[in-house]
């Protein structure tokens, strides 16, 4: 009952704030640092190398997306870093109280953070000469502004509600302020995970955190249409915009439709449980805290629930394991690579899945006797949902290629090729495992 009342309170508070935001925002535009405010050469190269992690505030919406659609979340591309700094200074004073409320401009520090996918993210700090007497008052916070790629107001509502719930349960950064165009969050000294070695080293910790998220009752819609809804929306978007690139055939759209139909049938057969999922657990959305208590117990935190929604358990787990194959910080174009051979072995998958299920045992969700039978079921789910993940992110990049400038469009189309090739490789393996004379990879029992 307490959890239910807590969830109701979270949604009620947020909806009140959001309704006020909508009224205010119709006469107010989101302020972003644009690409022209950044140094040209090195910054552009670094942005390309951080393809999946880079802030989208360096991207510009294409002319085809202009107009009145979601006008309350429209960027004002004419503003500079100084304008953003002025906004952040005022909002920190209003929300954080003393000593923030009493500092002068010279005592306020702001720097751009790389890491947000659809938002502009900045670190705001007090200068060293400012004393903080109340231990509950932070000396640094993250200032997040919602981006033009967060086009669905429902996404903004559900992500903020989720953020508040996770903060309350100690599963995410603290929330210090919620305002019409963004929020103030706890700043956590940390780094993101960006290599297969990182994933291998911290796989069990990631699995446990995923189990905690999956066990939550989150006050958002609980229809398991996440994958199909996004695929349909992105297909329709590309169908509508493809005339802008008449030299391209877009024959791939038929492939997406055919594979969607086939996968939908396969997904219905597998009966994967529907839980609240992150749905985008790549390395840029996993923090390794610098204040980790020990090497044996790494402090992992999952962030950025922009795609958070109820979905099949198998999708979220498979999506995380698929990320083991990627390197996003490479030196050569297109600045990311994918290797099929880096996908975790059956033994590594079993270790990951057992850690996930053992966390459910600790929380009283399942009995310990159910762990081993469930391991086999999840292995089967991962085999199928790996296909769904690659197909979805492949199509995501196709539609994103219409929303960004030409340099980024090239990167997105390279990402599409890579994801599509991965899809076919995983599908071949999946079909072979289900053929009469085929076999799935087996595991040894404990």
Short mmCIF file of C-alpha atoms in Angstrom, two decimals:
data_model
loop_
_atom_site.label_atom_id
_atom_site.label_comp_id
_atom_site.label_asym_id
_atom_site.label_seq_id
_atom_site.Cartn_x
_atom_site.Cartn_y
_atom_site.Cartn_z
CA UNK A 1 0.00 0.00 0.00
CA UNK A 2 2.86 2.37 0.84
CA UNK A 3 4.48 1.72 -2.55
CA UNK A 4 1.16 2.29 -4.31
CA UNK A 5 0.57 5.59 -2.52
CA UNK A 6 4.16 6.59 -3.27
CA UNK A 7 3.68 5.89 -6.98
CA UNK A 8 0.39 7.80 -7.06
CA UNK A 9 2.06 10.75 -5.35
CA UNK A 10 4.92 10.72 -7.83
CA UNK A 11 2.59 10.79 -10.83
CA UNK A 12 0.32 13.43 -9.27
CA UNK A 13 3.20 15.75 -8.43
CA UNK A 14 4.73 15.35 -11.85
CA UNK A 15 1.49 15.88 -13.76
CA UNK A 16 0.86 19.11 -11.85
CA UNK A 17 4.35 20.30 -12.73
CA UNK A 18 4.02 19.12 -16.30
CA UNK A 19 0.69 20.90 -16.85
CA UNK A 20 2.26 24.10 -15.59
CA UNK A 21 5.21 23.44 -17.90
CA UNK A 22 3.00 23.03 -20.95
CA UNK A 23 1.29 26.35 -20.30
CA UNK A 24 4.59 28.14 -19.78
CA UNK A 25 6.48 26.43 -22.58
CA UNK A 26 4.13 27.55 -25.35
CA UNK A 27 5.64 31.00 -25.02
CA UNK A 28 9.12 29.79 -24.25
CA UNK A 29 11.71 27.81 -26.20
CA UNK A 30 14.32 25.38 -24.98
CA UNK A 31 17.80 26.84 -25.01
CA UNK A 32 20.57 24.71 -26.44
CA UNK A 33 24.21 25.15 -27.18
CA UNK A 34 24.38 24.67 -30.95
CA UNK A 35 27.14 23.20 -33.08
CA UNK A 36 28.28 26.66 -34.16
CA UNK A 37 29.14 27.51 -30.54
CA UNK A 38 31.69 24.69 -30.34
CA UNK A 39 35.19 24.51 -31.84
CA UNK A 40 34.88 23.00 -35.30
CA UNK A 41 37.58 20.39 -35.95
CA UNK A 42 38.49 18.43 -32.81
CA UNK A 43 35.05 18.77 -31.25
CA UNK A 44 33.33 17.43 -34.35
CA UNK A 45 35.69 14.46 -34.53
CA UNK A 46 35.21 13.69 -30.85
CA UNK A 47 31.44 13.86 -31.29
CA UNK A 48 31.63 11.37 -34.15
CA UNK A 49 33.75 8.99 -32.10
CA UNK A 50 31.19 9.15 -29.31
CA UNK A 51 28.36 8.26 -31.72
CA UNK A 52 26.13 6.53 -29.16
CA UNK A 53 27.15 8.70 -26.21
CA UNK A 54 27.37 12.20 -27.68
CA UNK A 55 24.87 14.90 -26.77
CA UNK A 56 22.29 15.46 -29.46
CA UNK A 57 22.57 19.20 -28.86
CA UNK A 58 25.34 19.21 -31.47
CA UNK A 59 22.81 17.96 -34.01
CA UNK A 60 20.39 20.08 -35.94
CA UNK A 61 16.91 19.08 -36.91
CA UNK A 62 16.36 18.95 -40.67
CA UNK A 63 14.14 21.52 -42.33
CA UNK A 64 11.60 18.79 -42.98
CA UNK A 65 10.97 18.55 -39.23
CA UNK A 66 10.30 22.24 -38.72
CA UNK A 67 6.85 23.57 -38.00
CA UNK A 68 4.45 23.48 -35.12
CA UNK A 69 4.87 19.84 -34.13
CA UNK A 70 5.59 19.73 -30.40
CA UNK A 71 6.22 23.45 -30.43
CA UNK A 72 6.53 23.54 -26.65
CA UNK A 73 9.70 21.46 -26.99
CA UNK A 74 11.25 23.43 -29.83
CA UNK A 75 14.89 24.48 -29.65
CA UNK A 76 15.97 28.07 -30.00
CA UNK A 77 19.10 27.46 -32.04
CA UNK A 78 20.18 31.12 -31.89
CA UNK A 79 21.23 30.93 -28.24
CA UNK A 80 24.79 30.51 -27.07
CA UNK A 81 26.55 28.81 -24.18
CA UNK A 82 26.30 32.10 -22.29
CA UNK A 83 22.50 31.97 -22.59
CA UNK A 84 22.47 28.42 -21.23
CA UNK A 85 24.76 29.50 -18.40
CA UNK A 86 22.37 32.30 -17.46
CA UNK A 87 19.42 29.89 -17.36
CA UNK A 88 21.32 27.35 -15.28
CA UNK A 89 22.51 30.03 -12.84
CA UNK A 90 18.96 31.27 -12.27
CA UNK A 91 17.42 27.79 -11.93
CA UNK A 92 20.09 26.59 -9.48
CA UNK A 93 19.48 29.66 -7.33
CA UNK A 94 15.73 29.06 -7.34
CA UNK A 95 15.78 25.32 -6.64
CA UNK A 96 18.83 24.62 -4.48
CA UNK A 97 18.51 27.25 -1.78
CA UNK A 98 21.48 28.62 0.18
CA UNK A 99 24.33 28.96 -0.49
CA UNK A 100 23.33 28.69 -4.19
CA UNK A 101 20.66 31.35 -3.75
CA UNK A 102 23.22 33.88 -2.48
CA UNK A 103 26.19 33.40 -4.80
CA UNK A 104 27.25 35.88 -7.44
CA UNK A 105 27.90 34.90 -11.04
CA UNK A 106 31.66 34.53 -10.53
CA UNK A 107 31.02 31.81 -7.94
CA UNK A 108 28.96 29.72 -10.38
CA UNK A 109 30.75 27.22 -12.64
CA UNK A 110 29.23 25.33 -15.59
CA UNK A 111 30.77 22.80 -17.96
CA UNK A 112 29.32 20.68 -20.77
CA UNK A 113 28.98 16.95 -20.07
CA UNK A 114 29.30 14.36 -22.85
CA UNK A 115 26.91 11.49 -22.33
CA UNK A 116 23.29 12.48 -22.95
CA UNK A 117 21.61 10.98 -26.03
CA UNK A 118 18.58 13.23 -26.45
CA UNK A 119 19.26 16.02 -24.00
CA UNK A 120 21.78 18.74 -23.30
CA UNK A 121 23.58 17.96 -20.03
CA UNK A 122 25.78 20.32 -18.01
CA UNK A 123 27.56 20.16 -14.67
CA UNK A 124 26.92 23.15 -12.43
CA UNK A 125 29.23 23.71 -9.44
CA UNK A 126 29.95 26.16 -6.68
CA UNK A 127 33.40 27.72 -6.65
CA UNK A 128 35.81 26.51 -3.98
CA UNK A 129 35.43 29.65 -1.86
CA UNK A 130 31.71 28.92 -1.22
CA UNK A 131 31.04 27.01 1.99
CA UNK A 132 28.22 24.44 2.08
CA UNK A 133 26.98 24.01 5.65
CA UNK A 134 23.97 21.74 5.11
CA UNK A 135 25.12 18.19 4.22
CA UNK A 136 21.93 17.73 2.19
CA UNK A 137 22.89 20.59 -0.13
CA UNK A 138 25.02 19.52 -3.10
CA UNK A 139 28.08 21.45 -4.24
CA UNK A 140 27.60 20.14 -7.81
CA UNK A 141 24.52 19.13 -9.80
CA UNK A 142 23.65 18.07 -13.33
CA UNK A 143 21.54 20.54 -15.29
CA UNK A 144 19.58 18.61 -17.94
CA UNK A 145 17.53 20.22 -20.72
CA UNK A 146 15.17 18.07 -22.76
CA UNK A 147 16.14 17.89 -26.43
CA UNK A 148 14.27 18.23 -29.68
CA UNK A 149 14.71 14.47 -30.22
CA UNK A 150 12.60 13.82 -27.15
CA UNK A 151 9.61 14.62 -29.36
CA UNK A 152 6.87 12.76 -27.55
CA UNK A 153 5.54 14.59 -24.51
CA UNK A 154 4.46 11.23 -23.07
CA UNK A 155 8.12 10.17 -23.05
CA UNK A 156 9.03 13.25 -21.02
CA UNK A 157 6.26 12.50 -18.54
CA UNK A 158 7.06 8.79 -18.12
CA UNK A 159 10.83 9.31 -17.90
CA UNK A 160 10.47 11.99 -15.23
CA UNK A 161 8.04 9.82 -13.25
CA UNK A 162 10.48 6.92 -13.51
CA UNK A 163 13.38 9.14 -12.47
CA UNK A 164 11.51 10.23 -9.35
CA UNK A 165 10.66 6.62 -8.45
CA UNK A 166 14.24 5.38 -8.95
CA UNK A 167 15.61 8.28 -6.88
CA UNK A 168 13.18 7.45 -4.09
CA UNK A 169 14.24 3.77 -4.10
CA UNK A 170 17.96 4.60 -4.19
CA UNK A 171 18.36 3.09 -7.66
CA UNK A 172 19.16 6.32 -9.46
CA UNK A 173 20.54 9.83 -8.94
CA UNK A 174 18.71 12.15 -6.55
CA UNK A 175 16.27 14.65 -8.02
CA UNK A 176 16.88 18.25 -6.93
CA UNK A 177 14.50 20.10 -9.21
CA UNK A 178 11.94 19.67 -11.97
CA UNK A 179 11.17 22.61 -14.24
CA UNK A 180 9.30 23.07 -17.55
CA UNK A 181 12.17 22.23 -19.87
CA UNK A 182 14.32 19.88 -17.81
CA UNK A 183 15.55 18.94 -14.35
CA UNK A 184 18.37 19.22 -11.80
CA UNK A 185 19.95 15.89 -10.83
CA UNK A 186 22.56 14.58 -8.46
CA UNK A 187 26.07 14.72 -9.93
CA UNK A 188 27.81 11.37 -9.45
CA UNK A 189 31.57 11.17 -10.06
CA UNK A 190 31.78 8.23 -12.42
CA UNK A 191 32.65 6.97 -15.85
CA UNK A 192 30.63 5.10 -18.45
CA UNK A 193 31.31 1.56 -19.62
CA UNK A 194 32.73 1.54 -23.14
CA UNK A 195 34.34 -1.81 -23.91
CA UNK A 196 33.68 -5.53 -23.82
CA UNK A 197 36.24 -5.74 -21.01
CA UNK A 198 34.10 -3.35 -18.98
CA UNK A 199 30.98 -5.44 -19.57
CA UNK A 200 32.77 -8.68 -18.67
CA UNK A 201 34.27 -7.23 -15.50
CA UNK A 202 30.95 -5.87 -14.23
CA UNK A 203 28.43 -8.24 -15.83
CA UNK A 204 27.05 -9.67 -12.58
CA UNK A 205 26.67 -6.20 -11.04
CA UNK A 206 24.80 -5.03 -14.16
CA UNK A 207 22.57 -8.11 -14.04
CA UNK A 208 21.66 -7.45 -10.40
CA UNK A 209 20.76 -3.83 -11.11
CA UNK A 210 18.63 -4.93 -14.06
CA UNK A 211 16.82 -7.38 -11.79
CA UNK A 212 16.04 -4.57 -9.34
CA UNK A 213 14.63 -2.42 -12.16
CA UNK A 214 12.60 -5.31 -13.56
CA UNK A 215 10.99 -5.92 -10.17
CA UNK A 216 9.64 -2.37 -9.88
CA UNK A 217 6.00 -1.38 -10.22
CA UNK A 218 6.31 1.78 -12.30
CA UNK A 219 3.26 4.07 -12.78
CA UNK A 220 3.33 4.07 -16.60
CA UNK A 221 1.35 2.16 -19.25
CA UNK A 222 1.86 -1.59 -19.02
CA UNK A 223 1.12 -2.68 -22.59
CA UNK A 224 3.89 -4.85 -24.04
CA UNK A 225 3.94 -3.02 -27.39
CA UNK A 226 7.29 -1.23 -26.97
CA UNK A 227 9.14 -3.02 -29.76
CA UNK A 228 6.27 -3.19 -32.24
CA UNK A 229 5.14 0.39 -31.55
CA UNK A 230 8.59 1.86 -32.16
CA UNK A 231 9.13 -0.24 -35.26
CA UNK A 232 5.78 0.86 -36.70
CA UNK A 233 6.34 4.54 -35.83
CA UNK A 234 9.83 4.61 -37.34
CA UNK A 235 8.72 2.76 -40.47
CA UNK A 236 5.89 5.24 -41.00
CA UNK A 237 8.28 8.12 -40.45
CA UNK A 238 10.76 6.87 -43.05
CA UNK A 239 7.93 6.13 -45.51
CA UNK A 240 6.80 9.73 -45.11
CA UNK A 241 10.28 11.25 -45.48
CA UNK A 242 11.93 9.03 -48.10
CA UNK A 243 10.94 11.37 -50.94
CA UNK A 244 13.51 13.81 -49.52
CA UNK A 245 16.23 11.40 -50.73
CA UNK A 246 15.04 10.39 -54.21
CA UNK A 247 18.38 8.80 -55.16
CA UNK A 248 17.91 6.07 -52.53
CA UNK A 249 15.59 3.13 -53.14
CA UNK A 250 14.66 2.30 -49.52
CA UNK A 251 13.93 -1.28 -50.53
CA UNK A 252 14.95 -2.13 -46.97
CA UNK A 253 11.50 -1.01 -45.80
CA UNK A 254 9.97 -4.18 -47.21
CA UNK A 255 12.60 -6.21 -45.40
CA UNK A 256 11.72 -4.53 -42.10
CA UNK A 257 8.01 -5.26 -42.60
CA UNK A 258 8.63 -8.91 -43.45
CA UNK A 259 11.02 -9.48 -40.56
CA UNK A 260 8.71 -7.68 -38.14
CA UNK A 261 5.86 -10.00 -39.10
CA UNK A 262 8.04 -13.09 -38.64
CA UNK A 263 9.54 -11.92 -35.35
CA UNK A 264 6.13 -10.99 -33.95
CA UNK A 265 4.98 -14.59 -34.41
CA UNK A 266 8.15 -15.96 -32.82
CA UNK A 267 7.91 -13.60 -29.85
CA UNK A 268 4.35 -14.72 -29.11
CA UNK A 269 5.55 -18.34 -28.90
CA UNK A 270 8.28 -17.72 -26.35
CA UNK A 271 6.10 -16.21 -23.62
CA UNK A 272 8.70 -13.90 -22.09
CA UNK A 273 7.46 -12.09 -18.94
CA UNK A 274 6.53 -8.42 -19.30
CA UNK A 275 8.41 -6.21 -16.82
CA UNK A 276 9.53 -2.61 -16.59
CA UNK A 277 12.65 -2.39 -18.80
CA UNK A 278 15.37 0.14 -19.52
CA UNK A 279 15.37 -0.88 -23.23
CA UNK A 280 18.61 0.93 -24.12
CA UNK A 281 21.25 -0.41 -21.77
CA UNK A 282 24.36 0.39 -23.77
CA UNK A 283 27.58 1.45 -22.07
CA UNK A 284 26.78 5.15 -22.16
CA UNK A 285 23.80 4.50 -19.90
CA UNK A 286 25.74 2.55 -17.27
CA UNK A 287 27.80 4.45 -14.71
CA UNK A 288 30.68 2.99 -12.75
CA UNK A 289 30.89 5.16 -9.66
CA UNK A 290 34.28 6.53 -8.63
CA UNK A 291 33.21 6.33 -4.99
CA UNK A 292 32.83 2.53 -5.26
CA UNK A 293 33.14 0.93 -1.78
CA UNK A 294 35.45 -1.86 -3.06
CA UNK A 295 36.57 -3.59 -6.22
CA UNK A 296 34.58 -6.65 -5.20
CA UNK A 297 31.33 -4.68 -5.06
CA UNK A 298 31.42 -2.20 -7.96
CA UNK A 299 28.96 0.65 -7.71
CA UNK A 300 26.94 0.32 -10.91
CA UNK A 301 24.09 2.72 -11.67
CA UNK A 302 21.73 2.58 -14.65
CA UNK A 303 20.72 5.98 -16.03
CA UNK A 304 18.77 7.69 -18.85
CA UNK A 305 15.42 5.91 -19.00
CA UNK A 306 14.35 7.76 -22.13
CA UNK A 307 13.24 4.44 -23.68
CA UNK A 308 12.04 3.05 -20.35
CA UNK A 309 8.76 1.14 -20.69
CA UNK A 310 7.09 -2.15 -19.95
CA UNK A 311 8.48 -4.70 -22.37
CA UNK A 312 9.53 -8.32 -22.62
CA UNK A 313 12.21 -9.31 -20.12
CA UNK A 314 14.11 -11.08 -22.89
CA UNK A 315 14.48 -7.90 -24.92
CA UNK A 316 16.19 -5.96 -22.13
CA UNK A 317 18.56 -8.79 -21.24
CA UNK A 318 19.41 -9.57 -24.86
CA UNK A 319 19.94 -5.90 -25.66
CA UNK A 320 22.54 -5.56 -22.90
CA UNK A 321 24.39 -8.71 -23.99
CA UNK A 322 24.39 -7.56 -27.63
CA UNK A 323 26.27 -4.44 -26.54
CA UNK A 324 29.28 -6.60 -25.65
CA UNK A 325 30.00 -6.79 -29.39
CA UNK A 326 30.34 -3.02 -29.85
CA UNK A 327 33.20 -0.58 -29.49
CA UNK A 328 32.05 3.03 -29.80
CA UNK A 329 35.34 4.87 -29.22
CA UNK A 330 37.49 3.72 -32.14
CA UNK A 331 39.91 5.91 -34.07
CA UNK A 332 38.82 5.18 -37.64
CA UNK A 333 35.61 5.97 -39.51
CA UNK A 334 32.80 5.29 -38.67
CA UNK A 335 34.28 5.42 -35.13
CA UNK A 336 32.51 2.28 -33.92
CA UNK A 337 32.92 -1.42 -34.62
CA UNK A 338 30.96 -4.62 -34.09
CA UNK A 339 32.34 -8.16 -33.82
CA UNK A 340 30.05 -11.19 -33.71
CA UNK A 341 32.73 -13.17 -31.87
CA UNK A 342 32.54 -10.84 -28.85
CA UNK A 343 28.98 -11.89 -28.03
CA UNK A 344 29.15 -13.54 -24.60
CA UNK A 345 29.68 -17.27 -24.58
CA UNK A 346 27.01 -19.58 -23.16
CA UNK A 347 29.01 -19.78 -19.93
CA UNK A 348 29.14 -15.98 -19.69
CA UNK A 349 25.43 -15.70 -20.44
CA UNK A 350 24.64 -18.26 -17.74
CA UNK A 351 26.75 -16.36 -15.18
CA UNK A 352 24.91 -13.15 -16.09
CA UNK A 353 21.47 -14.79 -15.95
CA UNK A 354 22.16 -16.54 -12.64
CA UNK A 355 23.20 -13.24 -11.06
CA UNK A 356 19.98 -11.70 -12.38
CA UNK A 357 17.81 -14.53 -11.03
CA UNK A 358 19.64 -14.74 -7.68
CA UNK A 359 18.80 -11.09 -7.13
CA UNK A 360 15.14 -12.01 -7.64
CA UNK A 361 15.59 -14.78 -5.08
CA UNK A 362 17.00 -12.26 -2.56
CA UNK A 363 13.98 -10.04 -3.12
CA UNK A 364 11.57 -12.93 -2.67
CA UNK A 365 10.25 -12.80 -6.23
CA UNK A 366 11.13 -16.39 -7.09
CA UNK A 367 12.17 -19.50 -5.17
CA UNK A 368 15.77 -20.67 -5.38
CA UNK A 369 14.58 -23.96 -6.87
CA UNK A 370 13.27 -22.06 -9.87
CA UNK A 371 16.63 -20.55 -10.83
CA UNK A 372 18.10 -23.31 -13.01
CA UNK A 373 14.93 -24.02 -15.06
CA UNK A 374 14.59 -20.27 -15.57
CA UNK A 375 18.21 -20.00 -16.76
CA UNK A 376 17.37 -22.27 -19.70
CA UNK A 377 14.26 -20.28 -20.52
CA UNK A 378 16.13 -16.97 -20.50
CA UNK A 379 18.87 -18.41 -22.72
CA UNK A 380 16.15 -19.15 -25.26
CA UNK A 381 14.71 -15.65 -24.87
CA UNK A 382 18.14 -14.09 -25.45
CA UNK A 383 18.60 -16.05 -28.70
CA UNK A 384 15.33 -14.67 -30.10
CA UNK A 385 15.34 -11.14 -28.70
CA UNK A 386 18.89 -10.51 -29.92
CA UNK A 387 17.27 -10.43 -33.36
CA UNK A 388 14.59 -7.98 -32.23
CA UNK A 389 17.21 -5.66 -30.73
CA UNK A 390 19.38 -5.50 -33.83
CA UNK A 391 16.41 -5.00 -36.14
CA UNK A 392 15.01 -2.19 -33.98
CA UNK A 393 18.25 -0.24 -33.61
CA UNK A 394 18.93 -0.70 -37.31
CA UNK A 395 15.63 1.01 -38.13
CA UNK A 396 16.24 3.61 -35.42
CA UNK A 397 19.36 4.73 -37.27
CA UNK A 398 17.50 4.90 -40.59
CA UNK A 399 14.92 7.32 -39.20
CA UNK A 400 17.58 9.26 -37.27
CA UNK A 401 19.45 9.85 -40.52
CA UNK A 402 16.60 12.16 -41.57
CA UNK A 403 16.77 14.20 -38.37
CA UNK A 404 20.44 15.12 -38.23
CA UNK A 405 22.95 16.97 -40.33
CA UNK A 406 24.73 15.28 -43.23
CA UNK A 407 27.83 14.23 -41.26
CA UNK A 408 25.77 12.45 -38.64
CA UNK A 409 23.45 10.98 -41.26
CA UNK A 410 26.42 9.12 -42.75
CA UNK A 411 27.29 7.70 -39.33
CA UNK A 412 23.72 6.58 -38.77
CA UNK A 413 23.56 4.79 -42.11
CA UNK A 414 26.84 3.02 -41.30
CA UNK A 415 25.27 1.98 -38.01
CA UNK A 416 22.23 0.69 -39.92
CA UNK A 417 24.44 -1.49 -42.13
CA UNK A 418 26.26 -2.88 -39.15
CA UNK A 419 23.06 -3.65 -37.21
CA UNK A 420 21.42 -5.22 -40.26
CA UNK A 421 24.41 -7.51 -40.84
CA UNK A 422 24.29 -8.45 -37.16
CA UNK A 423 20.59 -9.26 -37.50
CA UNK A 424 21.18 -11.70 -40.35
CA UNK A 425 24.06 -13.39 -38.53
CA UNK A 426 21.98 -13.86 -35.39
CA UNK A 427 18.98 -15.03 -37.40
CA UNK A 428 21.04 -17.69 -39.17
CA UNK A 429 22.27 -18.94 -35.82
CA UNK A 430 18.74 -18.88 -34.37
CA UNK A 431 17.23 -20.81 -37.29
CA UNK A 432 20.02 -23.38 -37.20
CA UNK A 433 19.34 -24.00 -33.52
CA UNK A 434 15.69 -24.70 -34.28
CA UNK A 435 16.20 -26.86 -37.37
CA UNK A 436 15.38 -30.60 -37.04
CA UNK A 437 19.05 -31.55 -37.19
CA UNK A 438 20.30 -28.34 -35.64
CA UNK A 439 21.13 -27.66 -32.02
CA UNK A 440 21.35 -24.72 -29.70
CA UNK A 441 24.53 -24.11 -27.73
CA UNK A 442 24.28 -26.10 -24.52
CA UNK A 443 25.50 -25.37 -21.03
CA UNK A 444 26.83 -27.54 -18.28
CA UNK A 445 24.63 -27.90 -15.23
CA UNK A 446 25.95 -26.74 -11.85
#
